[in-house]
Coordinates of C-alpha atoms in Angstrom, one line a residue:
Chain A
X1 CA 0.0 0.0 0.0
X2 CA 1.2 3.5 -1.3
X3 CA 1.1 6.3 1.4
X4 CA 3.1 9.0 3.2
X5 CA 4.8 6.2 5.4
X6 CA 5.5 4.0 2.1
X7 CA 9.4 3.4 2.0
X8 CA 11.7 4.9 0.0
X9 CA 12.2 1.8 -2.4
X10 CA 8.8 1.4 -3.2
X11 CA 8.7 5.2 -3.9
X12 CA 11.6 5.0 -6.3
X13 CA 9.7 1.9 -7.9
X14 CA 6.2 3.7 -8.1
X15 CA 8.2 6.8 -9.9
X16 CA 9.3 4.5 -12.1
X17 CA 6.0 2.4 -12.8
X18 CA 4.3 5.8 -13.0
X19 CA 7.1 7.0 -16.3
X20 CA 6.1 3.8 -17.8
X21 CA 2.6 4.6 -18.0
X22 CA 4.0 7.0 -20.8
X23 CA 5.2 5.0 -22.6
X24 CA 2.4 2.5 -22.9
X25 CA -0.2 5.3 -24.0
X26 CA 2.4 7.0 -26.1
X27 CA 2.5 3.1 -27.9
X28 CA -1.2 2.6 -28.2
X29 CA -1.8 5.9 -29.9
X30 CA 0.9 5.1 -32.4
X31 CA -0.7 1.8 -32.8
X32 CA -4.2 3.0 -32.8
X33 CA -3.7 5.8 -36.0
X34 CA -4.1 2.0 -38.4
X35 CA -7.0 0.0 -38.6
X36 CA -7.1 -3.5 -36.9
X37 CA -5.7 -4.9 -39.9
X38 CA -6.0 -9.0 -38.4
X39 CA -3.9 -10.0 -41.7
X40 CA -1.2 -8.9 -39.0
X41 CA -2.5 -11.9 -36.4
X42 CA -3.7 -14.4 -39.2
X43 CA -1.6 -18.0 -39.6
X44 CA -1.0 -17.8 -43.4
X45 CA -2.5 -14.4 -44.3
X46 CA 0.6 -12.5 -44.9
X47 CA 3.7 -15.1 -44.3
X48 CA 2.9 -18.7 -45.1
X49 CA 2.9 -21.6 -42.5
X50 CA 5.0 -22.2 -39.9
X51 CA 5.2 -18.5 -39.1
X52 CA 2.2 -18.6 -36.5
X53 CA 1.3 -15.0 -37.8
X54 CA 3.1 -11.8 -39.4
X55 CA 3.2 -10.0 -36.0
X56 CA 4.8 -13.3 -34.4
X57 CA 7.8 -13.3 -37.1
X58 CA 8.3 -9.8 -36.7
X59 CA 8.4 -9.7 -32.8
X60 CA 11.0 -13.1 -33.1
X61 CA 13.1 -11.1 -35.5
X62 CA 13.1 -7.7 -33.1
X63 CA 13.8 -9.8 -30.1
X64 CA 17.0 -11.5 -32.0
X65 CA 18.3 -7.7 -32.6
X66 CA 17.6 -7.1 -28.7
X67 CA 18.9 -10.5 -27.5
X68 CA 22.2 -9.4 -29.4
X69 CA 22.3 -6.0 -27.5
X70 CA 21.5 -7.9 -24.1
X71 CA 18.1 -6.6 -23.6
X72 CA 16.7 -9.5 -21.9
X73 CA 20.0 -9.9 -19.2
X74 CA 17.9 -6.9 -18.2
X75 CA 15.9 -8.3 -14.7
X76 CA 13.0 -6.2 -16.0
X77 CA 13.1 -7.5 -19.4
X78 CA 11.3 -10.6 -20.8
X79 CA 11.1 -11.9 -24.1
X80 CA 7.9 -13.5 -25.6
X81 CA 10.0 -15.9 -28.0
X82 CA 12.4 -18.6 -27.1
X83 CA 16.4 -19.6 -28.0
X84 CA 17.7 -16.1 -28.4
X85 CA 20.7 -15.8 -29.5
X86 CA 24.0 -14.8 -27.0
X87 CA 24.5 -10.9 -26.4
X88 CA 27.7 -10.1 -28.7
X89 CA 27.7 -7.3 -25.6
X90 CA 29.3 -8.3 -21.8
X91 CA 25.9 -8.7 -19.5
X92 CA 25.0 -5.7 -17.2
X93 CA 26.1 -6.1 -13.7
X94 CA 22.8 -6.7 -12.1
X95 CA 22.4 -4.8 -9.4
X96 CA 19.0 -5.3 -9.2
X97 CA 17.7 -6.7 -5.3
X98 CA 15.5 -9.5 -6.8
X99 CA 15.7 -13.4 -6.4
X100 CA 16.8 -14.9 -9.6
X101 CA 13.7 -16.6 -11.3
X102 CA 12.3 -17.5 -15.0
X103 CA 8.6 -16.1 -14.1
X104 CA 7.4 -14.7 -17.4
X105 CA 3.5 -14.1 -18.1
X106 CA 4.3 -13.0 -21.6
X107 CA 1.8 -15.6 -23.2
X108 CA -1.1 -14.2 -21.1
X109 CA -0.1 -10.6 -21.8
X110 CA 0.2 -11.6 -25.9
X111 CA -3.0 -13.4 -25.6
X112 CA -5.0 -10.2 -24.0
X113 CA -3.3 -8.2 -26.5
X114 CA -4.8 -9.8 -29.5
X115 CA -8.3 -10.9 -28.1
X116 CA -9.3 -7.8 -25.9
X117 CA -6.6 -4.8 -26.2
X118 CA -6.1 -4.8 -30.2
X119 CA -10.2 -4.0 -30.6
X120 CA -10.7 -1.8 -27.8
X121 CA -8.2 0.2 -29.3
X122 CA -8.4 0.4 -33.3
X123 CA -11.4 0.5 -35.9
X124 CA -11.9 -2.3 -37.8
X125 CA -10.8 -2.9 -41.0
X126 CA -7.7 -3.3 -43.3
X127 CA -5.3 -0.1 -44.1
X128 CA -2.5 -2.5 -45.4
X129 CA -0.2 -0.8 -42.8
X130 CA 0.8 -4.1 -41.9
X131 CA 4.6 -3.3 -41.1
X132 CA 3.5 -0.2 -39.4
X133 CA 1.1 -2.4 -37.3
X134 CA 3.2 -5.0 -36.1
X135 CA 6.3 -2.1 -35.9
X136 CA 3.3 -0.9 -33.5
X137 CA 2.3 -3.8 -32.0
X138 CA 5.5 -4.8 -30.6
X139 CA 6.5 -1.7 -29.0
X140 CA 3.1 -2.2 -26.9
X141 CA 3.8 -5.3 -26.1
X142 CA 7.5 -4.6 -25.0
X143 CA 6.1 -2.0 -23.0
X144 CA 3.2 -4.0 -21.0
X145 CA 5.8 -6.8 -20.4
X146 CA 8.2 -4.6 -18.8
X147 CA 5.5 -3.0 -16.8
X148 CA 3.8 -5.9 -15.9
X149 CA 7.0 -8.0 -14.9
X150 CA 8.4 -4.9 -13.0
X151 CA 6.2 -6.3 -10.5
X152 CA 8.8 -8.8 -9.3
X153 CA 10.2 -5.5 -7.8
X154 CA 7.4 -4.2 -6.2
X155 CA 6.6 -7.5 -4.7
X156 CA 10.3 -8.0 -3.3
X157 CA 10.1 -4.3 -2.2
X158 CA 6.9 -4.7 -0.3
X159 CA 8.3 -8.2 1.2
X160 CA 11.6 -6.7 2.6
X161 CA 9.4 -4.1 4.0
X162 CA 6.9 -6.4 6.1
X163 CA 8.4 -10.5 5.6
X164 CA 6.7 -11.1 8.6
X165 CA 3.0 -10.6 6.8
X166 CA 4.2 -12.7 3.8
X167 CA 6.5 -15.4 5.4
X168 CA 3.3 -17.6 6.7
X169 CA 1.2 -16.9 4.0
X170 CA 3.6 -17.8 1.2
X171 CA 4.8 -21.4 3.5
X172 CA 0.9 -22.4 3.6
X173 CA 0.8 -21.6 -0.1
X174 CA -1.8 -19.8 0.7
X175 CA -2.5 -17.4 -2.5
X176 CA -6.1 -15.3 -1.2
X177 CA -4.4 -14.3 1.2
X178 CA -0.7 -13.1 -0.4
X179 CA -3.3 -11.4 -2.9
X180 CA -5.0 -9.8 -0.2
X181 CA -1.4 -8.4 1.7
X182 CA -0.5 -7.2 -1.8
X183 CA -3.5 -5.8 -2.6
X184 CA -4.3 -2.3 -2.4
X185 CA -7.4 -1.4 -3.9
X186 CA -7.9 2.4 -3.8
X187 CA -3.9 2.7 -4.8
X188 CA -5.5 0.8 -8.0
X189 CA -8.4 2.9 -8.2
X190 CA -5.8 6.2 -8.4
X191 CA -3.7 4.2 -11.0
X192 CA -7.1 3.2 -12.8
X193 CA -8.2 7.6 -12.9
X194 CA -4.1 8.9 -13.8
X195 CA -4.2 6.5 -16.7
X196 CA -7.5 7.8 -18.2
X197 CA -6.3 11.7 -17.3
X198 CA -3.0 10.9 -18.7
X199 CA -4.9 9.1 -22.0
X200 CA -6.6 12.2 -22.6
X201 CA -4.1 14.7 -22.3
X202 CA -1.8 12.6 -24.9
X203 CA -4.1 11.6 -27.1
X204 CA -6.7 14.6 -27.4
X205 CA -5.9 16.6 -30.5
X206 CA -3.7 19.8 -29.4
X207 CA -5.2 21.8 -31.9
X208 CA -8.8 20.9 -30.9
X209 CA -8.6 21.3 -27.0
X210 CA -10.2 18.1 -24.8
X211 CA -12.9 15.9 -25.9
X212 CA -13.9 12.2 -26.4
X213 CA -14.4 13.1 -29.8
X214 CA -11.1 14.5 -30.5
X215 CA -9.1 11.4 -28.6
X216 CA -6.7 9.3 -30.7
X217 CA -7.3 6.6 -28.3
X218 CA -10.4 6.5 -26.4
X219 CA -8.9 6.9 -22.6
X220 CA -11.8 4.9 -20.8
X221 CA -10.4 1.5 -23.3
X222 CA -6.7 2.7 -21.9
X223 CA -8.2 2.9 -17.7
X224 CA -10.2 -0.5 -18.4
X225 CA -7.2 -2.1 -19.7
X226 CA -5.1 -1.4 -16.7
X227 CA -8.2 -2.0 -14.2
X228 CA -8.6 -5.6 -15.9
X229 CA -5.3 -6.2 -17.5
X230 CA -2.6 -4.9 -16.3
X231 CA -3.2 -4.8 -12.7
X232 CA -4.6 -8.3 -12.1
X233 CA -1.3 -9.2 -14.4
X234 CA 1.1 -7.6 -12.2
X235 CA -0.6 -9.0 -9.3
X236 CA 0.0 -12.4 -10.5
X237 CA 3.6 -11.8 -11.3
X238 CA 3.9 -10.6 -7.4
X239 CA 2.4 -13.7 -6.2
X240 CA 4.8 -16.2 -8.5
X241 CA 7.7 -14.4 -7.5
X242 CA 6.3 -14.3 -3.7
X243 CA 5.9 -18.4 -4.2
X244 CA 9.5 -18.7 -5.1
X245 CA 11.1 -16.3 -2.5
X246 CA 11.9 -18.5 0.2
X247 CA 13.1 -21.2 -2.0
X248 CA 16.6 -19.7 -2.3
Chain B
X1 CA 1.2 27.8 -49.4
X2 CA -1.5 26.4 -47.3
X3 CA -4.8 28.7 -47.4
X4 CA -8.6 28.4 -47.6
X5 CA -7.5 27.3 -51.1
X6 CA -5.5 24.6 -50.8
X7 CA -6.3 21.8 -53.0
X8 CA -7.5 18.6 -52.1
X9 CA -4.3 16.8 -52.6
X10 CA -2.4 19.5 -50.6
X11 CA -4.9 19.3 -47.6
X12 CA -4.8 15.3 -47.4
X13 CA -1.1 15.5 -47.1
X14 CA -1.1 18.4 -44.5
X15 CA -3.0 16.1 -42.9
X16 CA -0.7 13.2 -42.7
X17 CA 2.3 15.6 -41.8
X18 CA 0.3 16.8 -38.7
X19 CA 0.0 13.2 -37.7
X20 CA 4.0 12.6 -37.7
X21 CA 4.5 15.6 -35.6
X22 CA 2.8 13.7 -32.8
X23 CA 5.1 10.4 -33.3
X24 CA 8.2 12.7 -33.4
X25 CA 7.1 14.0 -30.6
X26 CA 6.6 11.2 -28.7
X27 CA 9.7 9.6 -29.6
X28 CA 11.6 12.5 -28.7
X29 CA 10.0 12.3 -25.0
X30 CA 10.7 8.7 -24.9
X31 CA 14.3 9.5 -25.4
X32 CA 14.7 12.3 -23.4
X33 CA 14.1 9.4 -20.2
X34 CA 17.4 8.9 -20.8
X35 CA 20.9 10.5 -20.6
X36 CA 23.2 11.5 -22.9
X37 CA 25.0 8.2 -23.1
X38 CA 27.7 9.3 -25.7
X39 CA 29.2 6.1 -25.4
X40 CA 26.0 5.1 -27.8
X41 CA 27.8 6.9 -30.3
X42 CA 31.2 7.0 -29.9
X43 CA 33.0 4.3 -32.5
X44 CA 34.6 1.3 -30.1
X45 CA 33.2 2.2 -26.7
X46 CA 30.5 -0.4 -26.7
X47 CA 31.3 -2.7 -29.6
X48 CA 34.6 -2.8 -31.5
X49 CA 35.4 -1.8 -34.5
X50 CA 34.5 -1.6 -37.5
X51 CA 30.9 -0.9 -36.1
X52 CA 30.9 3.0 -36.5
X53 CA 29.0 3.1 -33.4
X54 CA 26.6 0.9 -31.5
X55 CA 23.7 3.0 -32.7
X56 CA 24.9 2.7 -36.4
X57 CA 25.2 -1.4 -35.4
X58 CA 21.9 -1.4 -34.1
X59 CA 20.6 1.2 -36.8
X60 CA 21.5 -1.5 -39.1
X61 CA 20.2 -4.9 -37.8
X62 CA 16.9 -2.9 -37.3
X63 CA 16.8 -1.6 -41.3
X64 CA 17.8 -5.5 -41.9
X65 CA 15.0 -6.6 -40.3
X66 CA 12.7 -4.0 -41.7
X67 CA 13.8 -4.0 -45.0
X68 CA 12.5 -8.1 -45.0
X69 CA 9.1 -7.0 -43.8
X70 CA 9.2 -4.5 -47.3
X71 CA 9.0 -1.0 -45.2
X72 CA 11.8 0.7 -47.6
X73 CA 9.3 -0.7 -50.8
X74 CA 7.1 2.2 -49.3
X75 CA 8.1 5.3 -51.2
X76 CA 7.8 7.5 -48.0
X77 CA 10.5 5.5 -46.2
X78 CA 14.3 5.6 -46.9
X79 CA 16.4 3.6 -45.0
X80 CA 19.4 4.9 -43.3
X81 CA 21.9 1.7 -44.7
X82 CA 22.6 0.2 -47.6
X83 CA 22.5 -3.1 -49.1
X84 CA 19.7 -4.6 -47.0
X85 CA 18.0 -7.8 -47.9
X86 CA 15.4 -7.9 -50.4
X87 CA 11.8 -8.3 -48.9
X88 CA 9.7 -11.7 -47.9
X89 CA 7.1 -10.1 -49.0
X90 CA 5.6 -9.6 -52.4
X91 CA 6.2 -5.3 -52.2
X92 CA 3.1 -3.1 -51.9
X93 CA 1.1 -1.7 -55.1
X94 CA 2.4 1.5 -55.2
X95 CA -0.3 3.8 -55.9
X96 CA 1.7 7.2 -54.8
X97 CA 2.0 9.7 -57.5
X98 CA 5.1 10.7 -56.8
X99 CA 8.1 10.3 -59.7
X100 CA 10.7 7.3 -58.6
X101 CA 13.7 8.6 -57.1
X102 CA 16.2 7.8 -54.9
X103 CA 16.6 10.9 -53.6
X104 CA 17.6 10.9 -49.7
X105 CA 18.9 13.7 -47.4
X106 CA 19.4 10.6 -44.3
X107 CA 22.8 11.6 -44.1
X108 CA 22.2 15.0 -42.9
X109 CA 19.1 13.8 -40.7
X110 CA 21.9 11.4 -39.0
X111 CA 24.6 14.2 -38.6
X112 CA 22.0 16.7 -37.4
X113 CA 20.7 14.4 -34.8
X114 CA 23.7 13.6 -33.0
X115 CA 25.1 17.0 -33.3
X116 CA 22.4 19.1 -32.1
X117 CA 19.1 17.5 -31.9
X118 CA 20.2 14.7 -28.7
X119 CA 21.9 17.1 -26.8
X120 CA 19.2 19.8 -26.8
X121 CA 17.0 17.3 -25.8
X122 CA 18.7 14.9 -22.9
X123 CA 20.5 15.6 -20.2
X124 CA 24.2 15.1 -19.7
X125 CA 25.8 11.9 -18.2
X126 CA 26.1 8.0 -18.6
X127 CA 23.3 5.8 -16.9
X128 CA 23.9 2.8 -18.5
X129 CA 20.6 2.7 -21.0
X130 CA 22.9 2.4 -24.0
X131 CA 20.1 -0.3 -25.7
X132 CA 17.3 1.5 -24.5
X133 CA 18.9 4.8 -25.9
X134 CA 19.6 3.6 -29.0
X135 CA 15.8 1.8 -29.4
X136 CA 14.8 5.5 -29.0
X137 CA 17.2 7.0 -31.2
X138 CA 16.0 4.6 -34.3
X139 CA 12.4 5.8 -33.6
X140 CA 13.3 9.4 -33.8
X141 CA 15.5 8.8 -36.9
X142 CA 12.7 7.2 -38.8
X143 CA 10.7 9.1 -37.6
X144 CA 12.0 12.4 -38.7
X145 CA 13.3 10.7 -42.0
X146 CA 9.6 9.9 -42.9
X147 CA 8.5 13.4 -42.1
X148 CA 11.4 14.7 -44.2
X149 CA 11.0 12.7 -47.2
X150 CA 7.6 13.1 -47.2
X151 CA 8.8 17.0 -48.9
X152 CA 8.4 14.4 -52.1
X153 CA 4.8 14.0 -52.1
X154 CA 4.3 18.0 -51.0
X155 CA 6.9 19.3 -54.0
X156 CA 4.8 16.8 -56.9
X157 CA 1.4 18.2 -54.9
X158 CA 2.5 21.7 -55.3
X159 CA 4.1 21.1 -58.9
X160 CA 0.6 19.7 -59.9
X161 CA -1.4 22.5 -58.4
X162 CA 1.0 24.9 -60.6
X163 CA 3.2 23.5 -62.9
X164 CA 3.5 26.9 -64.8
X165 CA 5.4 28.5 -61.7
X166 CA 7.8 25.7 -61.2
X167 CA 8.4 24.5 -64.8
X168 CA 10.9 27.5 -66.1
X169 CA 12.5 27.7 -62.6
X170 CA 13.4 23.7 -63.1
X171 CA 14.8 24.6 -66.7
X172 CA 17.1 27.6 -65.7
X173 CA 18.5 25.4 -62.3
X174 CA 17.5 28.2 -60.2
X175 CA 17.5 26.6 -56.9
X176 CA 16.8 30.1 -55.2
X177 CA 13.7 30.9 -56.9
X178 CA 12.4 27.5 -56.3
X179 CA 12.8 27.7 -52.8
X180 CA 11.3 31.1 -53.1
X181 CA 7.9 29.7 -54.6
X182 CA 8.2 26.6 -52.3
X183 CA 8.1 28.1 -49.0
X184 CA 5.3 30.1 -47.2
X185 CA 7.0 31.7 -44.2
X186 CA 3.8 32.5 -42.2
X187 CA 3.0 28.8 -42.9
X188 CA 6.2 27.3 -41.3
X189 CA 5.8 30.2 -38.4
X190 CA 2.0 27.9 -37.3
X191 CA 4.0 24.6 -38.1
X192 CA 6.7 25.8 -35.4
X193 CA 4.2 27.9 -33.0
X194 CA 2.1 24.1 -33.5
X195 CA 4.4 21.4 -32.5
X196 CA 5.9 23.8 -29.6
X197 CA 2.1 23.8 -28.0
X198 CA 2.0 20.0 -28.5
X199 CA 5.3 19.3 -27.0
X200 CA 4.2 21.2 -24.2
X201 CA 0.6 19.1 -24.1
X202 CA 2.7 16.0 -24.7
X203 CA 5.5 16.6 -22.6
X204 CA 4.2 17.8 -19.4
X205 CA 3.6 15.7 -16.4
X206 CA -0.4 14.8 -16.5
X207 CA -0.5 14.8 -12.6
X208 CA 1.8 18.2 -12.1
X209 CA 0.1 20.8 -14.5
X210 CA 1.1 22.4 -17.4
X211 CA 5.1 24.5 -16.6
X212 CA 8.7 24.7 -18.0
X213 CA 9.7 22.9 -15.5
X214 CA 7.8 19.9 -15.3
X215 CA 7.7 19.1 -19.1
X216 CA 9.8 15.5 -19.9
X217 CA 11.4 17.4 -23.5
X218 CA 11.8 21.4 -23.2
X219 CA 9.2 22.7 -26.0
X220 CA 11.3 25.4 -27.0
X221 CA 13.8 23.0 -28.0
X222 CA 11.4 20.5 -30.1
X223 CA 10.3 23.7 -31.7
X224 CA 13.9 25.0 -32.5
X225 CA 14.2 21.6 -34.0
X226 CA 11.5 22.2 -36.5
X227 CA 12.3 25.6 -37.5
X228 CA 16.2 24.5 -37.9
X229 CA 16.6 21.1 -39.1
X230 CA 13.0 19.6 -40.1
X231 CA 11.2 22.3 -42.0
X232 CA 15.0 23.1 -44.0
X233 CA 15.7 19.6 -44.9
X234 CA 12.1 19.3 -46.3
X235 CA 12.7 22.1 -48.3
X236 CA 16.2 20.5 -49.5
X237 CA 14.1 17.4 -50.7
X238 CA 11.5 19.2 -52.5
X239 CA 14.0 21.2 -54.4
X240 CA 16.1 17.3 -55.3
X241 CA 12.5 16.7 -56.2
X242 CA 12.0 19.1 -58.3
X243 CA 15.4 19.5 -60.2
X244 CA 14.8 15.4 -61.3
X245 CA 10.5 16.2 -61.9
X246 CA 10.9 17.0 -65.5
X247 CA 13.5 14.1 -66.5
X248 CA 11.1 11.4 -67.1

């Protein structure tokens, strides 16, 4: 829980979950200026079988160019596909206070992404801006990953702060009530109303001043995603990382 | 010149260029997160050589990637390196209007950005972000490249709409003249005045309030940018345009 007492780490984390927020609307405007186009998510519609899907080549492809540059020897940094290649750069010295661990909810967060975020976000229909898309796509994704794994952080900052509340709870296995300790609901509910301000304010039309109307992205699809996606995500990236925390 | 009676063509790709200002926007924000990092872009201090830098590395593997998915097919995109892999895709019906070229003014775009653009815009220092960094810096650089080249499709727009005006001033080689009819001073002064107010919408912290000195990129400076690198290199690429439109 977030208040005037809340230690310094978990401020320094919530400044830094708060900058992300940025970058997530900044994506999903870029992403929302082209229709759906679901060539993009189609087996065989653009790239021919075993590609699962044009957006799935294009994200393996990205991720080999980021592998090379050591993104993903970043603690915060998971990738969606699998046998990256080495980083031709030496790993950063991790100076990050979290366990070790190989928790990754990047199949949930692609899943969501396609089936709930993609049409709350774009009209339908087919521009042919299917580069642009995916370009698009994957710097959303990047960005709700990293988000929504940086909750390994908060959940080792809020641990250290209070082990006694989580020690019992995580030996009984116990999940409810590790939800419920992590858990705070009106900290989500001011997350859930600086998302939709912050979605306005970027994506309303300078020249036009503020209205629904003028929004690139429609800032209530932006608050419900992080009220039914993102949050209950992060949560459950706290409470696998909570699982695993004694085990070392 | 932009007025009440600009023609269709004219308005649609007005239109368009308003659009990019918002993803150059954004993308400068995005990089301004970060410091300086000159190490990005200093040859053998991150890889060694002959990678000119480990932007220009990771410039590179990006285009290569790109270039597969057919983005530099699209006649508004020009990629920064050369010899990049043909596409995997069958290329996109071009249905632009625009006379093939291979006109590009990258080189300057490149130059410009390290020299003035990133240090107007971050802060000084080394915090390690070198691969976040440089993702940034590719988005800006295509970014501003699109918006640049797109002077093509605004030089045949305004050619069309007059070809009497620009016809004899092609003939003679009279750069100076051509400028002269291209540009519209009081337009460019509403481009600049434009993007400073949306770098200031854009830029400023949604919780804080609009102020100087709680914007993520200094307006002023996003604004110089137009006035002294964007809106001059357009004007460079119309004129190439121009001096090649009657050799077909």
């Amino acid at each position: 829980m977030w208040t005037a007492q809340t230690p310094p780490l978990l401020q320094a984390i919530r400044a830094n979950l708060i900058r992300q927020e940025e970058t997530i609307i900044f994506a999903l405007i870029e992403r929302a200026q082209f229709l759906l186009n679901p060539a993009v998510y189609e087996q065989g519609a653009i790239l021919p079988p075993p590609a699962p899907s044009f957006l799935w080549y294009f994200l393996r492809e990205t991720e080999v160019v980021h592998a090379r540059v050591r993104r993903y020897t970043c603690p915060e940094e998971q990738a969606f596909t699998d046998d990256l290649p080495a980083p031709i750069l030496r790993p950063l010295l991790d100076h990050s206070e979290i366990m070790p661990n190989d928790i990754s909810v990047n199949d949930q967060i692609y899943a969501v992404y396609l089936q709930d975020i993609l049409p709350s976000i774009c009209a339908s229909g087919d521009d042919g801006n299917y580069g642009s898309s995916a370009t698009c796509d994957v710097a959303v994704l990047q960005a709700l990953s990293k988000r929504i794994h940086y909750g390994k952080f908060v959940a080792e900052a809020k641990f250290s702060a209070n082990p006694d509340a989580y020690i019992p709870k995580i030996r009984a296995r116990d999940r409810q009530a590790i939800v419920e300790e992590l858990r705070a609901p009106e900290v989500e509910d001011r997350v859930v109303r600086r998302i939709e301000r912050k979605a306005a304010t970027y994506g309303r039309d300078a020249e036009l001043g503020i209205g629904q109307e003028s929004c690139k992205v429609s800032p209530q699809a932006v608050a419900q995603l992080y009220r039914e996606q993102v949050i209950p995500l992060t949560i459950e990236v706290e409470v696998l990382y909570l699982f695993g925390r004694l085990e070392s």
